[in-house]
């Protein structure tokens, strides 16, 4: 956000960030509307689709995101106590987790493509109606979420740089506060994606 | 008319004055001053409005007689699509909030700027980029998009025209709209001057506040819907493809979840403008301040629940029709409350019929006609007959043009002296207004009638029985065009040669009238302390 | 309201009358009051505004409650009218309407097809609507009915035409280039005439049969028989051995023969005739081999406009 | 503005979140019919609540943000709910 305005009004900047998060929530909300409707219509196909997804990958990624979410929160805490070193390494860890998440995601998608499971693939065209929809939604939702992971990662990397050159410190933590808020949102979205897509029976 | 002050060479140009530090164009397009950004919006929105009305004129020209008149069916389909996209996304949604809201909101609440000035600039840039992309979809590739502004699937997934570009453009415009919304909410929460309590907020600010919430919460749904169209066209996802298990109606749900609330994004700020103008020219405090505030919030909230009324004949379930029809009627109530309060404000006043007031009063009548025709659409039985006919086209032009655009013109005349420090010619303004309302009603009332007789919309050609009313409508569009042109010319002349004017020509009581016209760059040398309500006109005049 | 099988026109018109009546009264009332206030309290008459309170709870409550009652009554009345549109009389004659870009065809019990909607007077008909491609909408203004044709779904309308005559039938959901010409007619025949029309067997072969196939598959929506250009090239100019200019970088062309025509119908995107848009749908899997051969025979015939043997409905 | 012990608290919440993750995976392996999806949603909501309240410090925020979060969630819920009037009864 705007750094001069923030300087004057950290509360305002935070409110702005929350409002932005609300709109992000509704962006994904549209996909959840579709998910709810199609789950209701094709419960069996969705369950079958869910079984094709790897619980192991999903769980590892969940743990990664939860942990990274904690580490940003800790980083903010560290910054507030002016423990810059700690803050930097916690942020570094967060970035690492984000990277691992994306690598995992890449492997997962790759595996799906290998199994001929992508929109319009031959396997899905033969599958009963609904399976295709499941995978369509799966790719779109995780893709959009992945995009948010990338954006959040870039944002945090930039913040890390700012911390390193002391542009952000215990006295003016707003940028980190807001960056962390964004990262937590990315986490929250995943908290819902995980059981809805990976754990369907 | 109040105090027209001749200040001769001492006339100050306020925020319009160049600081001379940068080339003058850069001073504007990279300015973070909310007033300059607002003016940028005003200029760009007016430009796109001119493009939109020209397209409207061409539509009417084609429809002057059955059969091919000036263009073929492919061009006609592109015409109404672009007319709709330009009018909705480039003119009427950003219209009042981004132009007048930007300029007046900080002034009215006693702030030096909005909460995030640079974000504000970013919104404008996104708007311009989106607009240029939308217009460039006209050229190149598969030809201009031909889907209608609703982009209904499956057709928009199949057509070979530049739909993807147009859809992406609208996505960017939506992003711009969200940013404006969150900026305004934060500004209103954080930057009110001391003493500016929630019950002392001008009603225009209240209406912007309610609008901003709709922008923040509904626009993302449009965003994802547009992403879904792109996914359908580019990746072939098939989420709405019946053959692959998708449900075409779900597209319509998602689209209208945004686009119905969007009509209240269009009209709420307009209602705010009306609530500003009427008390000032009736010389009476607004009647039922709290009821008007409550109805703004009521419209914003209830407006999010009625999207299904666009789908009564789409094959949606009867239960849903029952629910959405009921909710649609409920949402008419707060509008009625507003109308009654405005009329009541006139009672016992000392009414001046200056140009802004003329527009405000016309708004009352035209919006009522539009709104009442909305009731016909909200009732399930009658909507079946008139859905997707020119009756609907008549309805929404009455509320959008007769309502919002007339309020936009009202705002333009009301705040013109404040923004530019000059006064337009009153007599010519009244003439332009008179010509416009004649043309307007000729044009759109004919449309309501021809729709009732069954003429479908988006028809390039029609049967002979509709010829007469269509001809009338086309004549009306010429009269309307004449009036609009007259108004534009009058204002353009005033921009150069209008009389200089003091801080408060209309003797209004809101804060923007306490600073110079045009306002100085920092708005308030000392932040004001507010001691009275926005419509306590006796206290007005004191600087 | 008792379920009296009101005809659709009556049911809807009553609601129209009710809503329009009230709306007109309200509009006149509001405008009149407004104009009165403007005159009475104009600056020239009222130089100083009166000092009266600027809010009144009772007024607010009144003018919230009264509109609430009004709109609720409108809602209820409208809903009742809508129920009449969904209450199909049990003896209604079932007809299937197939919508496609950009033509209609109607299929009757017993298999007779027609490009016009032919119905008996005085008898209810129930139309099941399907779409073969994008959204369309079946609209008969005279009977106040309308319903979208949605791919993958079957929707219904019903109506009863009181007496014979012909009425317009429109497509009201925007469906692309020739949306505006997706118009046909409702022919209401006296009951006995309708029965004999329905009984008449359709041609098994010959020109009339081909004509009827052209209508049934919707070819005539885009192609004319008499040389007038429509969305697609007219069939009139098709003749064995003629050269057709194809779109593309190079000067491509094709020779009209059975193979070419077959390709044009089953795989139209492969060769696009110069100067025309690539919008023709493929008829692969939609058209039987037998019908295809009949059509090709017909298209190669030189005199295609002759109407001998054609039967008017 | 020093929150003593808050670091420990954050780590504690993290532990809880991991436990809930294990729980949701575990429950998903038992057949409960329709209850499965509700259990999954319930646990996810619990986790999201923990993240918002503690990681995002919603607990310490003022009324404005709390209320508007509720409004947002209610909006989303109505969007889904009203859509179901169509899909359930078609
Ligand atoms: C500024 C924009 C705007 C506004 C404010 C409105 C306001 C309303 N609209 Fe409109 N509408 C559109 C823009 C707007 N609309 C557009 C663009 C479309 C077409 C989209 C497309 O398909 O392309 C559309 C389409 C549309 C439809 C779908 C039609 C169809 O396609 O079949 C319906 C159906 O219910 C509807 C209803 C209403 C209602 C009930 C209101 C109400 O809010 C009106 C409330 C106002 C009043 C009631 C009048 C004032 C009050 C009085 C005079 C007092 C007396 C009143 C009472 C006692 C009730 N509108
Ligand atoms: C704010 C919104 C808005 C406004 C103001 C207008 C204005 C006009 N519209 Fe509108 N219209 C829409 C929004 C709007 N429209 C939408 C959303 C649709 C639906 C699209 C769809 O179906 O997808 C539509 C569709 C639509 C149709 C239906 C097409 C169809 O279904 O087949 C028609 C037909 O007549 C029409 C006509 C007009 C006309 C004649 C004007 C006129 O008011 C124009 C008359 C005025 C002039 C010609 C002025 C000329 C003056 C100048 C050029 C100089 C002006 C300069 C300055 C102001 C600086 N419009
Ligand atoms: Cu078919 Cu319009
Ligand atoms: Cu609507």
PDB file of C-alpha atoms in Angstrom, chain B residues 167-408:
ATOM      1  CA  UNK B 167     -13.574  -9.794 -21.068  1.00  0.00           C
ATOM      2  CA  UNK B 168     -10.042  -9.210 -19.846  1.00  0.00           C
ATOM      3  CA  UNK B 169     -10.603  -5.472 -20.170  1.00  0.00           C
ATOM      4  CA  UNK B 170     -13.712  -5.692 -18.017  1.00  0.00           C
ATOM      5  CA  UNK B 171     -11.724  -7.706 -15.477  1.00  0.00           C
ATOM      6  CA  UNK B 172      -9.239  -4.865 -15.167  1.00  0.00           C
ATOM      7  CA  UNK B 173     -12.039  -2.310 -14.908  1.00  0.00           C
ATOM      8  CA  UNK B 174     -13.536  -4.376 -12.104  1.00  0.00           C
ATOM      9  CA  UNK B 175     -10.231  -4.303 -10.275  1.00  0.00           C
ATOM     10  CA  UNK B 176     -10.152  -0.546 -10.596  1.00  0.00           C
ATOM     11  CA  UNK B 177     -13.655  -0.351  -9.185  1.00  0.00           C
ATOM     12  CA  UNK B 178     -12.725  -2.494  -6.153  1.00  0.00           C
ATOM     13  CA  UNK B 179      -9.741  -0.306  -5.383  1.00  0.00           C
ATOM     14  CA  UNK B 180     -11.860   2.837  -5.527  1.00  0.00           C
ATOM     15  CA  UNK B 181     -14.371   1.206  -3.205  1.00  0.00           C
ATOM     16  CA  UNK B 182     -11.918   0.154  -0.540  1.00  0.00           C
ATOM     17  CA  UNK B 183     -10.231   3.522  -0.716  1.00  0.00           C
ATOM     18  CA  UNK B 184     -13.503   5.300  -0.029  1.00  0.00           C
ATOM     19  CA  UNK B 185     -14.503   3.038   2.857  1.00  0.00           C
ATOM     20  CA  UNK B 186     -11.173   3.561   4.541  1.00  0.00           C
ATOM     21  CA  UNK B 187     -11.323   7.294   3.908  1.00  0.00           C
ATOM     22  CA  UNK B 188     -14.754   7.621   5.426  1.00  0.00           C
ATOM     23  CA  UNK B 189     -13.803   5.582   8.461  1.00  0.00           C
ATOM     24  CA  UNK B 190     -10.455   7.184   9.127  1.00  0.00           C
ATOM     25  CA  UNK B 191     -10.317  10.709   7.801  1.00  0.00           C
ATOM     26  CA  UNK B 192     -13.427  12.531   8.947  1.00  0.00           C
ATOM     27  CA  UNK B 193     -12.713  15.978  10.362  1.00  0.00           C
ATOM     28  CA  UNK B 194     -13.218  16.550  14.080  1.00  0.00           C
ATOM     29  CA  UNK B 195     -16.920  16.872  14.797  1.00  0.00           C
ATOM     30  CA  UNK B 196     -17.931  15.127  11.568  1.00  0.00           C
ATOM     31  CA  UNK B 197     -20.022  12.458  13.234  1.00  0.00           C
ATOM     32  CA  UNK B 198     -21.825   9.754  11.296  1.00  0.00           C
ATOM     33  CA  UNK B 199     -25.085  11.696  11.531  1.00  0.00           C
ATOM     34  CA  UNK B 200     -23.426  14.816  10.169  1.00  0.00           C
ATOM     35  CA  UNK B 201     -22.117  13.097   7.063  1.00  0.00           C
ATOM     36  CA  UNK B 202     -23.568  14.561   3.895  1.00  0.00           C
ATOM     37  CA  UNK B 203     -25.934  12.101   2.240  1.00  0.00           C
ATOM     38  CA  UNK B 204     -23.727  11.957  -0.816  1.00  0.00           C
ATOM     39  CA  UNK B 205     -20.972  10.543   1.393  1.00  0.00           C
ATOM     40  CA  UNK B 206     -23.384   8.042   2.876  1.00  0.00           C
ATOM     41  CA  UNK B 207     -24.430   6.898  -0.554  1.00  0.00           C
ATOM     42  CA  UNK B 208     -20.790   6.531  -1.586  1.00  0.00           C
ATOM     43  CA  UNK B 209     -20.187   4.498   1.540  1.00  0.00           C
ATOM     44  CA  UNK B 210     -23.020   2.097   0.773  1.00  0.00           C
ATOM     45  CA  UNK B 211     -21.892   1.900  -2.857  1.00  0.00           C
ATOM     46  CA  UNK B 212     -18.320   1.202  -1.869  1.00  0.00           C
ATOM     47  CA  UNK B 213     -19.358  -1.839   0.113  1.00  0.00           C
ATOM     48  CA  UNK B 214     -21.200  -3.228  -2.867  1.00  0.00           C
ATOM     49  CA  UNK B 215     -18.140  -2.548  -5.001  1.00  0.00           C
ATOM     50  CA  UNK B 216     -15.856  -4.383  -2.612  1.00  0.00           C
ATOM     51  CA  UNK B 217     -18.117  -7.374  -2.017  1.00  0.00           C
ATOM     52  CA  UNK B 218     -19.834  -7.922  -5.376  1.00  0.00           C
ATOM     53  CA  UNK B 219     -17.209  -6.984  -7.956  1.00  0.00           C
ATOM     54  CA  UNK B 220     -14.910  -9.947  -7.138  1.00  0.00           C
ATOM     55  CA  UNK B 221     -17.708 -12.264  -8.224  1.00  0.00           C
ATOM     56  CA  UNK B 222     -17.671 -10.555 -11.608  1.00  0.00           C
ATOM     57  CA  UNK B 223     -13.917 -11.008 -11.603  1.00  0.00           C
ATOM     58  CA  UNK B 224     -14.119 -14.745 -11.141  1.00  0.00           C
ATOM     59  CA  UNK B 225     -16.958 -15.001 -13.650  1.00  0.00           C
ATOM     60  CA  UNK B 226     -14.826 -13.316 -16.262  1.00  0.00           C
ATOM     61  CA  UNK B 227     -11.922 -15.601 -15.387  1.00  0.00           C
ATOM     62  CA  UNK B 228     -14.305 -18.495 -15.973  1.00  0.00           C
ATOM     63  CA  UNK B 229     -15.211 -17.188 -19.438  1.00  0.00           C
ATOM     64  CA  UNK B 230     -11.534 -16.925 -20.266  1.00  0.00           C
ATOM     65  CA  UNK B 231     -10.980 -20.441 -18.902  1.00  0.00           C
ATOM     66  CA  UNK B 232     -13.812 -21.623 -21.108  1.00  0.00           C
ATOM     67  CA  UNK B 233     -12.482 -19.928 -24.207  1.00  0.00           C
ATOM     68  CA  UNK B 234      -8.770 -20.462 -23.768  1.00  0.00           C
ATOM     69  CA  UNK B 235      -8.440 -23.644 -21.725  1.00  0.00           C
ATOM     70  CA  UNK B 236     -11.702 -25.301 -22.772  1.00  0.00           C
ATOM     71  CA  UNK B 237     -12.599 -26.063 -19.179  1.00  0.00           C
ATOM     72  CA  UNK B 238     -16.245 -26.925 -19.844  1.00  0.00           C
ATOM     73  CA  UNK B 239     -17.586 -25.886 -16.439  1.00  0.00           C
ATOM     74  CA  UNK B 240     -20.772 -24.608 -18.043  1.00  0.00           C
ATOM     75  CA  UNK B 241     -20.906 -27.018 -20.933  1.00  0.00           C
ATOM     76  CA  UNK B 242     -23.981 -29.204 -20.640  1.00  0.00           C
ATOM     77  CA  UNK B 243     -22.417 -31.939 -22.734  1.00  0.00           C
ATOM     78  CA  UNK B 244     -19.667 -32.311 -20.150  1.00  0.00           C
ATOM     79  CA  UNK B 245     -21.852 -32.077 -17.069  1.00  0.00           C
ATOM     80  CA  UNK B 246     -21.731 -28.335 -16.588  1.00  0.00           C
ATOM     81  CA  UNK B 247     -24.759 -26.151 -16.074  1.00  0.00           C
ATOM     82  CA  UNK B 248     -25.205 -23.135 -18.360  1.00  0.00           C
ATOM     83  CA  UNK B 249     -27.516 -21.499 -15.832  1.00  0.00           C
ATOM     84  CA  UNK B 250     -24.732 -21.331 -13.260  1.00  0.00           C
ATOM     85  CA  UNK B 251     -22.989 -18.834 -15.494  1.00  0.00           C
ATOM     86  CA  UNK B 252     -26.054 -16.626 -15.369  1.00  0.00           C
ATOM     87  CA  UNK B 253     -26.227 -16.915 -11.608  1.00  0.00           C
ATOM     88  CA  UNK B 254     -22.619 -15.839 -11.200  1.00  0.00           C
ATOM     89  CA  UNK B 255     -22.977 -13.036 -13.708  1.00  0.00           C
ATOM     90  CA  UNK B 256     -26.062 -11.547 -12.082  1.00  0.00           C
ATOM     91  CA  UNK B 257     -24.773 -12.020  -8.534  1.00  0.00           C
ATOM     92  CA  UNK B 258     -22.533  -9.166  -9.522  1.00  0.00           C
ATOM     93  CA  UNK B 259     -24.512  -7.404 -12.149  1.00  0.00           C
ATOM     94  CA  UNK B 260     -27.663  -6.864 -10.231  1.00  0.00           C
ATOM     95  CA  UNK B 261     -25.867  -5.256  -7.261  1.00  0.00           C
ATOM     96  CA  UNK B 262     -24.019  -3.314  -9.946  1.00  0.00           C
ATOM     97  CA  UNK B 263     -27.209  -1.510 -10.900  1.00  0.00           C
ATOM     98  CA  UNK B 264     -27.252  -0.180  -7.365  1.00  0.00           C
ATOM     99  CA  UNK B 265     -23.601   0.802  -7.708  1.00  0.00           C
ATOM    100  CA  UNK B 266     -24.922   2.871 -10.599  1.00  0.00           C
ATOM    101  CA  UNK B 267     -27.890   4.428  -8.893  1.00  0.00           C
ATOM    102  CA  UNK B 268     -26.937   4.891  -5.227  1.00  0.00           C
ATOM    103  CA  UNK B 269     -24.408   7.666  -5.816  1.00  0.00           C
ATOM    104  CA  UNK B 270     -26.943   9.296  -8.108  1.00  0.00           C
ATOM    105  CA  UNK B 271     -29.439   9.248  -5.273  1.00  0.00           C
ATOM    106  CA  UNK B 272     -26.754  10.798  -3.100  1.00  0.00           C
ATOM    107  CA  UNK B 273     -26.357  13.653  -5.554  1.00  0.00           C
ATOM    108  CA  UNK B 274     -30.105  14.236  -5.565  1.00  0.00           C
ATOM    109  CA  UNK B 275     -30.113  14.310  -1.763  1.00  0.00           C
ATOM    110  CA  UNK B 276     -27.475  17.064  -1.929  1.00  0.00           C
ATOM    111  CA  UNK B 277     -29.159  19.191  -4.548  1.00  0.00           C
ATOM    112  CA  UNK B 278     -32.761  19.174  -3.379  1.00  0.00           C
ATOM    113  CA  UNK B 279     -32.271  20.696   0.109  1.00  0.00           C
ATOM    114  CA  UNK B 280     -29.930  23.391  -1.193  1.00  0.00           C
ATOM    115  CA  UNK B 281     -32.378  24.627  -3.807  1.00  0.00           C
ATOM    116  CA  UNK B 282     -35.442  24.137  -1.676  1.00  0.00           C
ATOM    117  CA  UNK B 283     -33.684  26.031   1.128  1.00  0.00           C
ATOM    118  CA  UNK B 284     -34.853  23.406   3.602  1.00  0.00           C
ATOM    119  CA  UNK B 285     -32.936  20.732   5.504  1.00  0.00           C
ATOM    120  CA  UNK B 286     -33.470  17.359   3.899  1.00  0.00           C
ATOM    121  CA  UNK B 287     -36.555  15.625   5.178  1.00  0.00           C
ATOM    122  CA  UNK B 288     -35.902  12.330   6.986  1.00  0.00           C
ATOM    123  CA  UNK B 289     -32.096  12.264   6.971  1.00  0.00           C
ATOM    124  CA  UNK B 290     -31.986   9.035   8.917  1.00  0.00           C
ATOM    125  CA  UNK B 291     -34.586   7.337   6.752  1.00  0.00           C
ATOM    126  CA  UNK B 292     -32.575   8.193   3.664  1.00  0.00           C
ATOM    127  CA  UNK B 293     -29.391   6.832   5.214  1.00  0.00           C
ATOM    128  CA  UNK B 294     -31.186   3.674   6.255  1.00  0.00           C
ATOM    129  CA  UNK B 295     -32.696   3.228   2.812  1.00  0.00           C
ATOM    130  CA  UNK B 296     -29.269   3.571   1.164  1.00  0.00           C
ATOM    131  CA  UNK B 297     -27.948   0.786   3.321  1.00  0.00           C
ATOM    132  CA  UNK B 298     -31.150  -1.156   2.805  1.00  0.00           C
ATOM    133  CA  UNK B 299     -30.837  -0.910  -0.966  1.00  0.00           C
ATOM    134  CA  UNK B 300     -27.207  -1.976  -0.844  1.00  0.00           C
ATOM    135  CA  UNK B 301     -27.998  -4.964   1.375  1.00  0.00           C
ATOM    136  CA  UNK B 302     -31.265  -6.122  -0.164  1.00  0.00           C
ATOM    137  CA  UNK B 303     -29.929  -5.419  -3.641  1.00  0.00           C
ATOM    138  CA  UNK B 304     -27.526  -8.312  -3.225  1.00  0.00           C
ATOM    139  CA  UNK B 305     -30.371 -10.772  -2.863  1.00  0.00           C
ATOM    140  CA  UNK B 306     -32.421 -10.320  -5.993  1.00  0.00           C
ATOM    141  CA  UNK B 307     -30.200 -11.268  -8.914  1.00  0.00           C
ATOM    142  CA  UNK B 308     -32.460 -14.129  -9.936  1.00  0.00           C
ATOM    143  CA  UNK B 309     -35.063 -11.762 -11.381  1.00  0.00           C
ATOM    144  CA  UNK B 310     -32.999 -11.654 -14.545  1.00  0.00           C
ATOM    145  CA  UNK B 311     -33.545 -15.380 -14.934  1.00  0.00           C
ATOM    146  CA  UNK B 312     -37.293 -15.854 -14.632  1.00  0.00           C
ATOM    147  CA  UNK B 313     -37.562 -17.521 -18.029  1.00  0.00           C
ATOM    148  CA  UNK B 314     -34.127 -19.109 -18.059  1.00  0.00           C
ATOM    149  CA  UNK B 315     -35.280 -22.504 -16.866  1.00  0.00           C
ATOM    150  CA  UNK B 316     -34.545 -21.725 -13.229  1.00  0.00           C
ATOM    151  CA  UNK B 317     -36.671 -23.562 -10.643  1.00  0.00           C
ATOM    152  CA  UNK B 318     -40.094 -22.198  -9.760  1.00  0.00           C
ATOM    153  CA  UNK B 319     -39.121 -22.051  -6.092  1.00  0.00           C
ATOM    154  CA  UNK B 320     -36.287 -19.729  -6.955  1.00  0.00           C
ATOM    155  CA  UNK B 321     -38.657 -17.594  -9.015  1.00  0.00           C
ATOM    156  CA  UNK B 322     -40.951 -17.291  -6.001  1.00  0.00           C
ATOM    157  CA  UNK B 323     -38.087 -16.250  -3.725  1.00  0.00           C
ATOM    158  CA  UNK B 324     -36.416 -13.842  -6.121  1.00  0.00           C
ATOM    159  CA  UNK B 325     -39.662 -12.230  -7.167  1.00  0.00           C
ATOM    160  CA  UNK B 326     -40.554 -11.568  -3.536  1.00  0.00           C
ATOM    161  CA  UNK B 327     -37.115 -10.170  -2.740  1.00  0.00           C
ATOM    162  CA  UNK B 328     -37.242  -7.966  -5.824  1.00  0.00           C
ATOM    163  CA  UNK B 329     -40.402  -6.334  -4.629  1.00  0.00           C
ATOM    164  CA  UNK B 330     -38.875  -5.818  -1.200  1.00  0.00           C
ATOM    165  CA  UNK B 331     -35.964  -3.908  -2.697  1.00  0.00           C
ATOM    166  CA  UNK B 332     -38.370  -1.417  -4.244  1.00  0.00           C
ATOM    167  CA  UNK B 333     -39.484  -0.232  -0.798  1.00  0.00           C
ATOM    168  CA  UNK B 334     -36.354   1.697   0.225  1.00  0.00           C
ATOM    169  CA  UNK B 335     -36.411   3.434  -3.175  1.00  0.00           C
ATOM    170  CA  UNK B 336     -39.985   4.470  -2.542  1.00  0.00           C
ATOM    171  CA  UNK B 337     -39.003   5.817   0.886  1.00  0.00           C
ATOM    172  CA  UNK B 338     -36.323   7.938  -0.734  1.00  0.00           C
ATOM    173  CA  UNK B 339     -38.706   9.363  -3.313  1.00  0.00           C
ATOM    174  CA  UNK B 340     -41.242  10.300  -0.653  1.00  0.00           C
ATOM    175  CA  UNK B 341     -38.622  12.009   1.495  1.00  0.00           C
ATOM    176  CA  UNK B 342     -37.316  14.015  -1.428  1.00  0.00           C
ATOM    177  CA  UNK B 343     -40.772  15.234  -2.313  1.00  0.00           C
ATOM    178  CA  UNK B 344     -41.441  16.043   1.337  1.00  0.00           C
ATOM    179  CA  UNK B 345     -38.283  18.161   1.449  1.00  0.00           C
ATOM    180  CA  UNK B 346     -39.898  20.499  -1.078  1.00  0.00           C
ATOM    181  CA  UNK B 347     -42.761  21.181   1.284  1.00  0.00           C
ATOM    182  CA  UNK B 348     -42.469  24.547   2.954  1.00  0.00           C
ATOM    183  CA  UNK B 349     -39.277  25.454   1.135  1.00  0.00           C
ATOM    184  CA  UNK B 350     -38.385  28.482  -0.931  1.00  0.00           C
ATOM    185  CA  UNK B 351     -37.641  26.753  -4.166  1.00  0.00           C
ATOM    186  CA  UNK B 352     -35.129  27.972  -6.746  1.00  0.00           C
ATOM    187  CA  UNK B 353     -35.230  26.332 -10.140  1.00  0.00           C
ATOM    188  CA  UNK B 354     -31.584  26.548 -11.171  1.00  0.00           C
ATOM    189  CA  UNK B 355     -30.159  24.008 -13.589  1.00  0.00           C
ATOM    190  CA  UNK B 356     -29.018  21.487 -10.948  1.00  0.00           C
ATOM    191  CA  UNK B 357     -32.493  21.538  -9.426  1.00  0.00           C
ATOM    192  CA  UNK B 358     -34.134  21.020 -12.811  1.00  0.00           C
ATOM    193  CA  UNK B 359     -32.069  17.885 -13.285  1.00  0.00           C
ATOM    194  CA  UNK B 360     -32.777  16.675  -9.778  1.00  0.00           C
ATOM    195  CA  UNK B 361     -36.534  17.082 -10.186  1.00  0.00           C
ATOM    196  CA  UNK B 362     -36.481  15.323 -13.545  1.00  0.00           C
ATOM    197  CA  UNK B 363     -34.553  12.545 -11.906  1.00  0.00           C
ATOM    198  CA  UNK B 364     -37.480  12.045  -9.535  1.00  0.00           C
ATOM    199  CA  UNK B 365     -39.973  11.576 -12.344  1.00  0.00           C
ATOM    200  CA  UNK B 366     -37.824   9.614 -14.766  1.00  0.00           C
ATOM    201  CA  UNK B 367     -36.442   7.350 -12.070  1.00  0.00           C
ATOM    202  CA  UNK B 368     -39.967   6.718 -10.859  1.00  0.00           C
ATOM    203  CA  UNK B 369     -41.094   5.700 -14.335  1.00  0.00           C
ATOM    204  CA  UNK B 370     -38.076   3.455 -14.635  1.00  0.00           C
ATOM    205  CA  UNK B 371     -38.524   2.015 -11.172  1.00  0.00           C
ATOM    206  CA  UNK B 372     -42.222   1.398 -11.610  1.00  0.00           C
ATOM    207  CA  UNK B 373     -41.549  -0.374 -14.892  1.00  0.00           C
ATOM    208  CA  UNK B 374     -39.101  -2.421 -12.832  1.00  0.00           C
ATOM    209  CA  UNK B 375     -42.045  -3.646 -10.796  1.00  0.00           C
ATOM    210  CA  UNK B 376     -43.585  -5.052 -13.969  1.00  0.00           C
ATOM    211  CA  UNK B 377     -40.337  -6.913 -14.518  1.00  0.00           C
ATOM    212  CA  UNK B 378     -40.141  -8.096 -10.941  1.00  0.00           C
ATOM    213  CA  UNK B 379     -43.512  -9.783 -11.099  1.00  0.00           C
ATOM    214  CA  UNK B 380     -43.047 -13.284 -12.444  1.00  0.00           C
ATOM    215  CA  UNK B 381     -46.134 -13.393 -14.663  1.00  0.00           C
ATOM    216  CA  UNK B 382     -45.567 -10.117 -16.455  1.00  0.00           C
ATOM    217  CA  UNK B 383     -41.827 -10.552 -16.765  1.00  0.00           C
ATOM    218  CA  UNK B 384     -42.430 -13.673 -18.838  1.00  0.00           C
ATOM    219  CA  UNK B 385     -44.048 -11.505 -21.476  1.00  0.00           C
ATOM    220  CA  UNK B 386     -41.638  -8.592 -21.466  1.00  0.00           C
ATOM    221  CA  UNK B 387     -38.343 -10.267 -20.642  1.00  0.00           C
ATOM    222  CA  UNK B 388     -35.728  -9.630 -23.332  1.00  0.00           C
ATOM    223  CA  UNK B 389     -37.991  -7.251 -25.189  1.00  0.00           C
ATOM    224  CA  UNK B 390     -37.552  -3.545 -25.693  1.00  0.00           C
ATOM    225  CA  UNK B 391     -39.611  -3.050 -22.557  1.00  0.00           C
ATOM    226  CA  UNK B 392     -36.555  -4.087 -20.569  1.00  0.00           C
ATOM    227  CA  UNK B 393     -34.429  -1.806 -22.716  1.00  0.00           C
ATOM    228  CA  UNK B 394     -36.844   1.015 -21.940  1.00  0.00           C
ATOM    229  CA  UNK B 395     -36.791   0.172 -18.227  1.00  0.00           C
ATOM    230  CA  UNK B 396     -33.061   0.317 -17.866  1.00  0.00           C
ATOM    231  CA  UNK B 397     -32.603   3.419 -19.960  1.00  0.00           C
ATOM    232  CA  UNK B 398     -35.136   5.158 -17.757  1.00  0.00           C
ATOM    233  CA  UNK B 399     -33.286   4.211 -14.579  1.00  0.00           C
ATOM    234  CA  UNK B 400     -29.776   4.492 -15.988  1.00  0.00           C
ATOM    235  CA  UNK B 401     -30.081   7.446 -18.315  1.00  0.00           C
ATOM    236  CA  UNK B 402     -33.127   9.130 -16.807  1.00  0.00           C
ATOM    237  CA  UNK B 403     -31.875   8.298 -13.347  1.00  0.00           C
ATOM    238  CA  UNK B 404     -28.142   8.093 -13.057  1.00  0.00           C
ATOM    239  CA  UNK B 405     -27.086  10.057 -16.121  1.00  0.00           C
ATOM    240  CA  UNK B 406     -29.477  12.906 -15.296  1.00  0.00           C
ATOM    241  CA  UNK B 407     -28.096  12.943 -11.761  1.00  0.00           C
ATOM    242  CA  UNK B 408     -24.640  13.005 -13.328  1.00  0.00           C
TER     243      UNK B 408
END
